[in-house]
């Protein structure tokens, strides 16, 4: 878990570094014409993108590890996505329009103010003490256990440090889903009900020792995000400002993309299954044809052998019949010859007697 946390922290550091380079113009977004852009981090890819296409390209590489060529490549495209989102938002805000179109926008912003995404809570007044010239506090794990026990289900606690050590503040990271949003709102509401919310923190004026030692908490919004201190630096490095409506639209887009992707996978598998069925059917036909041909050849062979055997039997029978007939004729001739021989002998005797 520590290795993963370290790797996530390294990824966020790289992302913020590349984002600053883009924001400060050290890395320039090259254009082709008026509305087309090149990806500054894919020099081998000279494809031209419209702004939304480039955003999708950056999102795909930052969200799909297999699409990124390296760890740094993922961080670069995360930074590009953040920069493009802010560029789009800035362009949208600066686009002139009629007074009719501007009024509803202000109403929407007022009804749905920007909030830090991922959902992040701020904990203030964490007890700190000076040790060896630096301020220190209990580990974030203890604070996390306390928040879990209250049912807020935080994902991670980020103690906020500055040059003097622990600042007495911590950022509370919640799940990046609507359950996490519910936990974050409950977190803020609970502290407000205890009169230890953001307003109470800003208006505190001492109080007893017990009051001074209690924690304050609230959700990070635009004021915290744009602040100059340790809180603002952490939020700008690890989050973005979005309205709930924008997050809902993004979730819907992700769901739609997921459904589309799953539909494509299902269609692809269906096509492969159909092709496999056709191949199996074709092989079945070939096998059936071979079996039919083999059966036909066997039948033909059997018929031919039977004909040969019948012919041989007829020939043998004819030979035997001819042999019997010849034998009978020879016997008959032999008997005639013997009878003739007896007659000749008898005549000879008669002739001798007459003499």
mmCIF file of C-alpha atoms in Angstrom:
data_model
loop_
_atom_site.group_PDB
_atom_site.id
_atom_site.type_symbol
_atom_site.label_atom_id
_atom_site.label_comp_id
_atom_site.label_asym_id
_atom_site.label_seq_id
_atom_site.Cartn_x
_atom_site.Cartn_y
_atom_site.Cartn_z
ATOM 1 C CA UNK A 1 0.000 0.000 0.000
ATOM 2 C CA UNK A 2 2.891 2.366 0.835
ATOM 3 C CA UNK A 3 4.468 1.663 -2.559
ATOM 4 C CA UNK A 4 1.143 2.439 -4.279
ATOM 5 C CA UNK A 5 0.740 5.653 -2.241
ATOM 6 C CA UNK A 6 4.281 6.676 -3.142
ATOM 7 C CA UNK A 7 3.658 5.928 -6.815
ATOM 8 C CA UNK A 8 0.368 7.879 -6.786
ATOM 9 C CA UNK A 9 2.118 10.806 -5.119
ATOM 10 C CA UNK A 10 4.915 10.675 -7.710
ATOM 11 C CA UNK A 11 2.310 10.599 -10.497
ATOM 12 C CA UNK A 12 0.538 13.677 -9.074
ATOM 13 C CA UNK A 13 3.880 15.503 -8.707
ATOM 14 C CA UNK A 14 4.747 14.811 -12.341
ATOM 15 C CA UNK A 15 1.246 15.795 -13.461
ATOM 16 C CA UNK A 16 1.468 19.157 -11.653
ATOM 17 C CA UNK A 17 4.988 19.777 -12.972
ATOM 18 C CA UNK A 18 3.903 19.251 -16.598
ATOM 19 C CA UNK A 19 0.719 21.256 -15.991
ATOM 20 C CA UNK A 20 2.766 24.250 -14.780
ATOM 21 C CA UNK A 21 5.007 23.954 -17.850
ATOM 22 C CA UNK A 22 1.911 24.091 -20.075
ATOM 23 C CA UNK A 23 0.322 26.919 -18.077
ATOM 24 C CA UNK A 24 3.537 28.982 -18.034
ATOM 25 C CA UNK A 25 4.198 28.422 -21.738
ATOM 26 C CA UNK A 26 7.352 26.329 -21.289
ATOM 27 C CA UNK A 27 5.581 23.601 -23.241
ATOM 28 C CA UNK A 28 3.542 25.072 -26.068
ATOM 29 C CA UNK A 29 0.387 23.644 -27.595
ATOM 30 C CA UNK A 30 1.129 23.781 -31.321
ATOM 31 C CA UNK A 31 -1.749 24.558 -33.661
ATOM 32 C CA UNK A 32 -2.540 23.879 -37.290
ATOM 33 C CA UNK A 33 -4.871 26.485 -38.655
ATOM 34 C CA UNK A 34 -7.382 28.098 -36.316
ATOM 35 C CA UNK A 35 -9.161 25.139 -34.737
ATOM 36 C CA UNK A 36 -6.705 22.236 -34.880
ATOM 37 C CA UNK A 37 -4.006 21.170 -32.408
ATOM 38 C CA UNK A 38 -1.114 18.726 -32.169
ATOM 39 C CA UNK A 39 -0.514 16.682 -29.011
ATOM 40 C CA UNK A 40 2.688 18.169 -27.480
ATOM 41 C CA UNK A 41 3.555 14.829 -25.852
ATOM 42 C CA UNK A 42 3.165 12.571 -28.897
ATOM 43 C CA UNK A 43 5.861 13.880 -31.298
ATOM 44 C CA UNK A 44 5.631 10.759 -33.468
ATOM 45 C CA UNK A 45 1.915 11.300 -33.984
ATOM 46 C CA UNK A 46 1.357 14.228 -36.338
ATOM 47 C CA UNK A 47 -2.413 13.862 -36.243
ATOM 48 C CA UNK A 48 -4.428 17.078 -36.044
ATOM 49 C CA UNK A 49 -7.092 17.251 -33.315
ATOM 50 C CA UNK A 50 -9.995 19.523 -32.624
ATOM 51 C CA UNK A 51 -10.008 20.710 -28.995
ATOM 52 C CA UNK A 52 -12.561 18.113 -27.816
ATOM 53 C CA UNK A 53 -10.761 15.348 -29.734
ATOM 54 C CA UNK A 54 -7.473 16.305 -28.061
ATOM 55 C CA UNK A 55 -9.231 16.217 -24.672
ATOM 56 C CA UNK A 56 -10.518 12.696 -25.436
ATOM 57 C CA UNK A 57 -7.017 11.664 -26.558
ATOM 58 C CA UNK A 58 -5.486 12.938 -23.298
ATOM 59 C CA UNK A 59 -8.245 11.332 -21.227
ATOM 60 C CA UNK A 60 -7.827 7.944 -22.948
ATOM 61 C CA UNK A 61 -4.073 7.793 -22.332
ATOM 62 C CA UNK A 62 -4.321 9.074 -18.746
ATOM 63 C CA UNK A 63 -7.136 6.655 -17.821
ATOM 64 C CA UNK A 64 -6.019 3.525 -19.697
ATOM 65 C CA UNK A 65 -2.545 2.309 -18.570
ATOM 66 C CA UNK A 66 -2.145 0.165 -21.697
ATOM 67 C CA UNK A 67 -2.541 3.250 -23.899
ATOM 68 C CA UNK A 68 0.323 5.086 -22.157
ATOM 69 C CA UNK A 69 3.871 4.374 -23.265
ATOM 70 C CA UNK A 70 5.296 4.981 -19.787
ATOM 71 C CA UNK A 71 4.556 6.254 -16.285
ATOM 72 C CA UNK A 72 5.700 9.745 -17.320
ATOM 73 C CA UNK A 73 3.566 9.591 -20.465
ATOM 74 C CA UNK A 74 0.502 8.984 -18.287
ATOM 75 C CA UNK A 75 1.393 11.975 -16.072
ATOM 76 C CA UNK A 76 2.003 14.215 -19.120
ATOM 77 C CA UNK A 77 -1.420 13.440 -20.580
ATOM 78 C CA UNK A 78 -3.104 13.918 -17.185
ATOM 79 C CA UNK A 79 -1.523 17.390 -17.096
ATOM 80 C CA UNK A 80 -2.620 18.055 -20.684
ATOM 81 C CA UNK A 81 -6.203 17.060 -19.825
ATOM 82 C CA UNK A 82 -6.236 19.401 -16.808
ATOM 83 C CA UNK A 83 -4.806 22.243 -18.915
ATOM 84 C CA UNK A 84 -7.316 21.687 -21.750
ATOM 85 C CA UNK A 85 -10.259 21.493 -19.329
ATOM 86 C CA UNK A 86 -9.255 24.824 -17.803
ATOM 87 C CA UNK A 87 -8.699 26.268 -21.281
ATOM 88 C CA UNK A 88 -12.208 25.163 -22.332
ATOM 89 C CA UNK A 89 -13.749 26.553 -19.137
ATOM 90 C CA UNK A 90 -11.906 29.855 -19.546
ATOM 91 C CA UNK A 91 -13.000 30.088 -23.178
ATOM 92 C CA UNK A 92 -16.612 29.340 -22.200
ATOM 93 C CA UNK A 93 -16.611 32.045 -19.524
ATOM 94 C CA UNK A 94 -15.063 34.631 -21.846
ATOM 95 C CA UNK A 95 -17.392 33.935 -24.779
ATOM 96 C CA UNK A 96 -19.637 37.011 -25.243
ATOM 97 C CA UNK A 97 -23.386 36.493 -25.393
ATOM 98 C CA UNK A 98 -26.648 38.308 -24.982
ATOM 99 C CA UNK A 99 -27.865 39.398 -21.584
ATOM 100 C CA UNK A 100 -30.562 36.740 -21.814
ATOM 101 C CA UNK A 101 -27.999 33.968 -22.162
ATOM 102 C CA UNK A 102 -25.732 35.350 -19.415
ATOM 103 C CA UNK A 103 -28.390 35.619 -16.729
ATOM 104 C CA UNK A 104 -29.288 31.902 -16.580
ATOM 105 C CA UNK A 105 -25.561 31.043 -16.464
ATOM 106 C CA UNK A 106 -25.079 33.166 -13.343
ATOM 107 C CA UNK A 107 -28.121 31.518 -11.794
ATOM 108 C CA UNK A 108 -26.747 28.049 -12.526
ATOM 109 C CA UNK A 109 -23.365 28.976 -11.067
ATOM 110 C CA UNK A 110 -25.036 30.302 -7.950
ATOM 111 C CA UNK A 111 -27.202 27.187 -7.592
ATOM 112 C CA UNK A 112 -24.348 24.809 -8.411
ATOM 113 C CA UNK A 113 -21.073 26.398 -7.221
ATOM 114 C CA UNK A 114 -17.766 24.765 -8.182
ATOM 115 C CA UNK A 115 -16.459 22.165 -5.780
ATOM 116 C CA UNK A 116 -13.074 20.471 -5.586
ATOM 117 C CA UNK A 117 -12.992 17.149 -7.440
ATOM 118 C CA UNK A 118 -12.198 14.519 -6.229
ATOM 119 C CA UNK A 119 -14.419 15.304 -3.231
ATOM 120 C CA UNK A 120 -12.079 16.679 -0.572
ATOM 121 C CA UNK A 121 -12.699 17.744 3.003
ATOM 122 C CA UNK A 122 -10.533 20.103 5.043
ATOM 123 C CA UNK A 123 -9.713 19.359 8.687
ATOM 124 C CA UNK A 124 -8.457 22.328 10.724
ATOM 125 C CA UNK A 125 -7.102 22.818 14.243
ATOM 126 C CA UNK A 126 -5.203 19.516 14.372
ATOM 127 C CA UNK A 127 -3.115 19.572 17.581
ATOM 128 C CA UNK A 128 0.561 20.183 16.773
ATOM 129 C CA UNK A 129 3.669 20.573 18.894
ATOM 130 C CA UNK A 130 7.163 21.878 18.276
ATOM 131 C CA UNK A 131 9.900 19.235 18.218
ATOM 132 C CA UNK A 132 13.483 19.845 17.089
ATOM 133 C CA UNK A 133 12.474 23.088 15.408
ATOM 134 C CA UNK A 134 9.586 21.565 13.410
ATOM 135 C CA UNK A 135 5.882 21.277 14.133
ATOM 136 C CA UNK A 136 4.635 17.682 14.266
ATOM 137 C CA UNK A 137 1.291 15.948 14.888
ATOM 138 C CA UNK A 138 -0.187 12.478 15.221
ATOM 139 C CA UNK A 139 -0.204 10.351 12.060
ATOM 140 C CA UNK A 140 -3.003 10.694 9.555
ATOM 141 C CA UNK A 141 -3.944 7.072 10.254
ATOM 142 C CA UNK A 142 -5.319 7.968 13.691
ATOM 143 C CA UNK A 143 -7.421 10.774 12.222
ATOM 144 C CA UNK A 144 -8.668 8.457 9.487
ATOM 145 C CA UNK A 145 -9.743 5.872 12.071
ATOM 146 C CA UNK A 146 -11.710 8.562 13.931
ATOM 147 C CA UNK A 147 -13.491 9.652 10.741
ATOM 148 C CA UNK A 148 -14.216 6.038 9.758
ATOM 149 C CA UNK A 149 -15.706 5.443 13.215
ATOM 150 C CA UNK A 150 -18.082 8.359 12.584
ATOM 151 C CA UNK A 151 -19.194 6.787 9.276
ATOM 152 C CA UNK A 152 -17.546 9.253 6.864
ATOM 153 C CA UNK A 153 -15.518 6.495 5.123
ATOM 154 C CA UNK A 154 -12.534 8.585 3.931
ATOM 155 C CA UNK A 155 -10.162 7.017 1.427
ATOM 156 C CA UNK A 156 -7.043 8.830 2.562
ATOM 157 C CA UNK A 157 -5.843 11.576 4.884
ATOM 158 C CA UNK A 158 -3.212 14.004 3.547
ATOM 159 C CA UNK A 159 -1.512 15.966 6.372
ATOM 160 C CA UNK A 160 -0.528 19.379 4.971
ATOM 161 C CA UNK A 161 3.059 20.439 5.606
ATOM 162 C CA UNK A 162 4.869 23.682 5.016
ATOM 163 C CA UNK A 163 8.388 24.925 5.684
ATOM 164 C CA UNK A 164 7.770 24.984 9.449
ATOM 165 C CA UNK A 165 6.393 21.426 9.562
ATOM 166 C CA UNK A 166 2.812 20.285 10.111
ATOM 167 C CA UNK A 167 0.420 23.156 9.371
ATOM 168 C CA UNK A 168 -2.403 21.897 11.606
ATOM 169 C CA UNK A 169 -4.508 21.226 8.497
ATOM 170 C CA UNK A 170 -5.242 17.995 6.622
ATOM 171 C CA UNK A 171 -7.059 17.162 3.388
ATOM 172 C CA UNK A 172 -9.581 14.327 3.564
ATOM 173 C CA UNK A 173 -9.989 12.405 0.294
ATOM 174 C CA UNK A 174 -13.314 10.635 -0.309
ATOM 175 C CA UNK A 175 -14.336 8.020 -2.888
ATOM 176 C CA UNK A 176 -14.674 9.325 -6.438
ATOM 177 C CA UNK A 177 -18.325 8.351 -6.749
ATOM 178 C CA UNK A 178 -21.721 9.497 -5.493
ATOM 179 C CA UNK A 179 -21.357 7.452 -2.325
ATOM 180 C CA UNK A 180 -18.180 9.443 -1.674
ATOM 181 C CA UNK A 181 -20.115 12.676 -2.340
ATOM 182 C CA UNK A 182 -22.753 11.612 0.189
ATOM 183 C CA UNK A 183 -20.020 10.868 2.752
ATOM 184 C CA UNK A 184 -18.383 14.247 2.061
ATOM 185 C CA UNK A 185 -21.671 16.142 2.518
ATOM 186 C CA UNK A 186 -22.384 14.236 5.730
ATOM 187 C CA UNK A 187 -18.857 15.105 6.900
ATOM 188 C CA UNK A 188 -19.486 18.830 6.342
ATOM 189 C CA UNK A 189 -23.008 18.789 7.800
ATOM 190 C CA UNK A 190 -21.857 17.000 10.947
ATOM 191 C CA UNK A 191 -19.160 19.595 11.664
ATOM 192 C CA UNK A 192 -21.634 22.429 10.978
ATOM 193 C CA UNK A 193 -24.147 20.914 13.420
ATOM 194 C CA UNK A 194 -21.381 20.831 16.048
ATOM 195 C CA UNK A 195 -20.710 24.508 15.271
ATOM 196 C CA UNK A 196 -17.282 23.490 14.018
ATOM 197 C CA UNK A 197 -17.746 24.180 10.334
ATOM 198 C CA UNK A 198 -15.955 26.614 8.041
ATOM 199 C CA UNK A 199 -17.907 29.659 9.227
ATOM 200 C CA UNK A 200 -17.200 28.756 12.844
ATOM 201 C CA UNK A 201 -13.490 28.366 12.066
ATOM 202 C CA UNK A 202 -13.345 31.779 10.405
ATOM 203 C CA UNK A 203 -15.188 33.515 13.293
ATOM 204 C CA UNK A 204 -13.584 31.705 16.228
ATOM 205 C CA UNK A 205 -12.294 33.993 18.989
ATOM 206 C CA UNK A 206 -10.423 31.887 21.475
ATOM 207 C CA UNK A 207 -12.851 30.123 23.821
ATOM 208 C CA UNK A 208 -11.951 27.632 26.514
ATOM 209 C CA UNK A 209 -9.119 25.106 26.154
ATOM 210 C CA UNK A 210 -11.489 22.282 25.211
ATOM 211 C CA UNK A 211 -13.050 24.413 22.480
ATOM 212 C CA UNK A 212 -9.610 25.346 21.149
ATOM 213 C CA UNK A 213 -8.532 21.675 20.923
ATOM 214 C CA UNK A 214 -11.546 20.470 18.918
ATOM 215 C CA UNK A 215 -11.336 19.844 15.171
ATOM 216 C CA UNK A 216 -13.096 21.902 12.511
ATOM 217 C CA UNK A 217 -14.117 20.525 9.135
ATOM 218 C CA UNK A 218 -15.732 21.516 5.825
ATOM 219 C CA UNK A 219 -15.729 20.681 2.126
ATOM 220 C CA UNK A 220 -13.113 22.239 -0.152
ATOM 221 C CA UNK A 221 -14.630 24.614 -2.683
ATOM 222 C CA UNK A 222 -13.450 27.417 -4.968
ATOM 223 C CA UNK A 223 -12.226 29.649 -2.123
ATOM 224 C CA UNK A 224 -9.955 26.908 -0.753
ATOM 225 C CA UNK A 225 -8.820 25.879 -4.252
ATOM 226 C CA UNK A 226 -7.731 29.420 -5.179
ATOM 227 C CA UNK A 227 -6.188 30.227 -1.791
ATOM 228 C CA UNK A 228 -2.453 30.948 -1.668
ATOM 229 C CA UNK A 229 -1.474 28.836 1.328
ATOM 230 C CA UNK A 230 -0.732 25.175 1.908
ATOM 231 C CA UNK A 231 -4.382 24.192 1.337
ATOM 232 C CA UNK A 232 -4.572 25.866 -2.077
ATOM 233 C CA UNK A 233 -1.267 24.379 -3.222
ATOM 234 C CA UNK A 234 -2.395 20.864 -2.289
ATOM 235 C CA UNK A 235 -5.806 21.234 -3.964
ATOM 236 C CA UNK A 236 -4.385 22.734 -7.175
ATOM 237 C CA UNK A 237 -1.834 19.939 -7.330
ATOM 238 C CA UNK A 238 -4.261 17.077 -6.713
ATOM 239 C CA UNK A 239 -7.688 18.237 -7.859
ATOM 240 C CA UNK A 240 -9.829 20.344 -10.160
ATOM 241 C CA UNK A 241 -12.766 22.704 -9.762
ATOM 242 C CA UNK A 242 -15.991 21.292 -11.161
ATOM 243 C CA UNK A 243 -19.688 21.784 -10.590
ATOM 244 C CA UNK A 244 -21.803 18.818 -9.558
ATOM 245 C CA UNK A 245 -23.620 19.125 -12.891
ATOM 246 C CA UNK A 246 -20.325 18.890 -14.780
ATOM 247 C CA UNK A 247 -19.344 15.804 -12.791
ATOM 248 C CA UNK A 248 -22.741 14.249 -13.535
ATOM 249 C CA UNK A 249 -22.307 14.975 -17.248
ATOM 250 C CA UNK A 250 -18.797 13.505 -17.159
ATOM 251 C CA UNK A 251 -20.078 10.399 -15.356
ATOM 252 C CA UNK A 252 -22.844 10.047 -17.932
ATOM 253 C CA UNK A 253 -20.282 10.431 -20.703
ATOM 254 C CA UNK A 254 -18.092 7.764 -19.082
ATOM 255 C CA UNK A 255 -21.120 5.495 -18.678
ATOM 256 C CA UNK A 256 -22.071 6.106 -22.307
ATOM 257 C CA UNK A 257 -18.485 5.436 -23.395
ATOM 258 C CA UNK A 258 -18.450 2.269 -21.288
ATOM 259 C CA UNK A 259 -21.775 1.112 -22.741
ATOM 260 C CA UNK A 260 -20.501 1.902 -26.244
ATOM 261 C CA UNK A 261 -17.257 0.050 -25.548
ATOM 262 C CA UNK A 262 -19.123 -2.943 -24.118
ATOM 263 C CA UNK A 263 -21.511 -2.868 -27.085
ATOM 264 C CA UNK A 264 -18.537 -2.835 -29.446
ATOM 265 C CA UNK A 265 -16.957 -5.737 -27.537
ATOM 266 C CA UNK A 266 -20.268 -7.623 -27.590
ATOM 267 C CA UNK A 267 -20.700 -6.941 -31.305
ATOM 268 C CA UNK A 268 -17.107 -8.016 -31.987
ATOM 269 C CA UNK A 269 -17.568 -11.217 -29.991
ATOM 270 C CA UNK A 270 -20.904 -11.838 -31.714
ATOM 271 C CA UNK A 271 -19.247 -11.397 -35.112
ATOM 272 C CA UNK A 272 -16.406 -13.738 -34.099
ATOM 273 C CA UNK A 273 -18.955 -16.242 -32.797
ATOM 274 C CA UNK A 274 -20.907 -16.025 -36.049
ATOM 275 C CA UNK A 275 -17.718 -16.465 -38.084
ATOM 276 C CA UNK A 276 -16.754 -19.444 -35.923
ATOM 277 C CA UNK A 277 -20.215 -20.949 -36.404
ATOM 278 C CA UNK A 278 -19.819 -20.562 -40.166
ATOM 279 C CA UNK A 279 -16.377 -22.208 -40.060
ATOM 280 C CA UNK A 280 -17.754 -25.057 -37.942
ATOM 281 C CA UNK A 281 -20.729 -25.408 -40.292
ATOM 282 C CA UNK A 282 -18.385 -25.452 -43.292
ATOM 283 C CA UNK A 283 -16.172 -28.081 -41.651
ATOM 284 C CA UNK A 284 -19.266 -30.097 -40.708
ATOM 285 C CA UNK A 285 -20.351 -30.047 -44.357
ATOM 286 C CA UNK A 286 -16.877 -31.134 -45.461
ATOM 287 C CA UNK A 287 -16.855 -33.949 -42.890
ATOM 288 C CA UNK A 288 -20.375 -35.012 -43.874
ATOM 289 C CA UNK A 289 -19.361 -34.963 -47.546
ATOM 290 C CA UNK A 290 -16.272 -37.043 -46.729
ATOM 291 C CA UNK A 291 -18.345 -39.509 -44.705
ATOM 292 C CA UNK A 292 -20.924 -39.728 -47.501
ATOM 293 C CA UNK A 293 -18.152 -40.202 -50.059
ATOM 294 C CA UNK A 294 -16.523 -42.856 -47.866
ATOM 295 C CA UNK A 295 -19.852 -44.632 -47.438
ATOM 296 C CA UNK A 296 -20.455 -44.478 -51.177
ATOM 297 C CA UNK A 297 -16.965 -45.832 -51.881
ATOM 298 C CA UNK A 298 -17.474 -48.616 -49.335
ATOM 299 C CA UNK A 299 -20.811 -49.536 -50.876
ATOM 300 C CA UNK A 300 -19.326 -49.431 -54.366
ATOM 301 C CA UNK A 301 -16.402 -51.577 -53.192
ATOM 302 C CA UNK A 302 -18.745 -54.076 -51.548
ATOM 303 C CA UNK A 303 -20.911 -54.260 -54.663
ATOM 304 C CA UNK A 304 -17.844 -54.688 -56.866
ATOM 305 C CA UNK A 305 -16.434 -57.416 -54.609
ATOM 306 C CA UNK A 306 -19.814 -59.189 -54.578
ATOM 307 C CA UNK A 307 -19.962 -59.017 -58.369
ATOM 308 C CA UNK A 308 -16.414 -60.429 -58.592
ATOM 309 C CA UNK A 309 -17.279 -63.186 -56.118
ATOM 310 C CA UNK A 310 -20.517 -64.003 -57.971
ATOM 311 C CA UNK A 311 -18.673 -64.095 -61.286
ATOM 312 C CA UNK A 312 -15.935 -66.309 -59.815
ATOM 313 C CA UNK A 313 -18.604 -68.594 -58.356
ATOM 314 C CA UNK A 314 -20.367 -68.825 -61.741
ATOM 315 C CA UNK A 315 -17.098 -69.528 -63.519
ATOM 316 C CA UNK A 316 -16.118 -72.193 -60.973
ATOM 317 C CA UNK A 317 -19.540 -73.787 -61.199
ATOM 318 C CA UNK A 318 -19.373 -73.792 -65.014
ATOM 319 C CA UNK A 319 -15.899 -75.340 -64.868
ATOM 320 C CA UNK A 320 -17.161 -78.012 -62.489
ATOM 321 C CA UNK A 321 -20.225 -78.663 -64.651
ATOM 322 C CA UNK A 322 -18.063 -78.826 -67.793
ATOM 323 C CA UNK A 323 -15.682 -81.168 -65.978
ATOM 324 C CA UNK A 324 -18.537 -83.443 -64.895
ATOM 325 C CA UNK A 325 -19.966 -83.461 -68.416
ATOM 326 C CA UNK A 326 -16.595 -84.211 -69.965
ATOM 327 C CA UNK A 327 -16.015 -86.936 -67.420
ATOM 328 C CA UNK A 328 -19.415 -88.460 -68.203
ATOM 329 C CA UNK A 329 -18.729 -88.322 -71.960
ATOM 330 C CA UNK A 330 -15.326 -89.955 -71.499
ATOM 331 C CA UNK A 331 -16.882 -92.670 -69.358
ATOM 332 C CA UNK A 332 -19.546 -93.225 -71.982
ATOM 333 C CA UNK A 333 -16.931 -93.489 -74.762
ATOM 334 C CA UNK A 334 -14.842 -95.815 -72.626
ATOM 335 C CA UNK A 335 -17.869 -98.075 -72.136
ATOM 336 C CA UNK A 336 -18.595 -98.044 -75.896
ATOM 337 C CA UNK A 337 -14.982 -98.877 -76.647
ATOM 338 C CA UNK A 338 -15.023 -101.771 -74.195
ATOM 339 C CA UNK A 339 -18.244 -103.048 -75.742
ATOM 340 C CA UNK A 340 -16.694 -102.717 -79.191
ATOM 341 C CA UNK A 341 -13.612 -104.561 -77.990
ATOM 342 C CA UNK A 342 -15.751 -107.462 -76.738
ATOM 343 C CA UNK A 343 -17.604 -107.640 -80.046
ATOM 344 C CA UNK A 344 -14.337 -107.776 -81.977
ATOM 345 C CA UNK A 345 -12.976 -110.527 -79.763
ATOM 346 C CA UNK A 346 -16.152 -112.535 -80.188
ATOM 347 C CA UNK A 347 -16.040 -112.195 -84.003
ATOM 348 C CA UNK A 348 -12.467 -113.299 -84.021
ATOM 349 C CA UNK A 349 -13.458 -116.418 -82.081
ATOM 350 C CA UNK A 350 -16.280 -117.097 -84.538
ATOM 351 C CA UNK A 351 -14.003 -116.679 -87.508
ATOM 352 C CA UNK A 352 -11.484 -119.083 -86.081
ATOM 353 C CA UNK A 353 -14.221 -121.649 -85.414
ATOM 354 C CA UNK A 354 -15.552 -121.503 -88.964
ATOM 355 C CA UNK A 355 -12.120 -122.209 -90.356
#
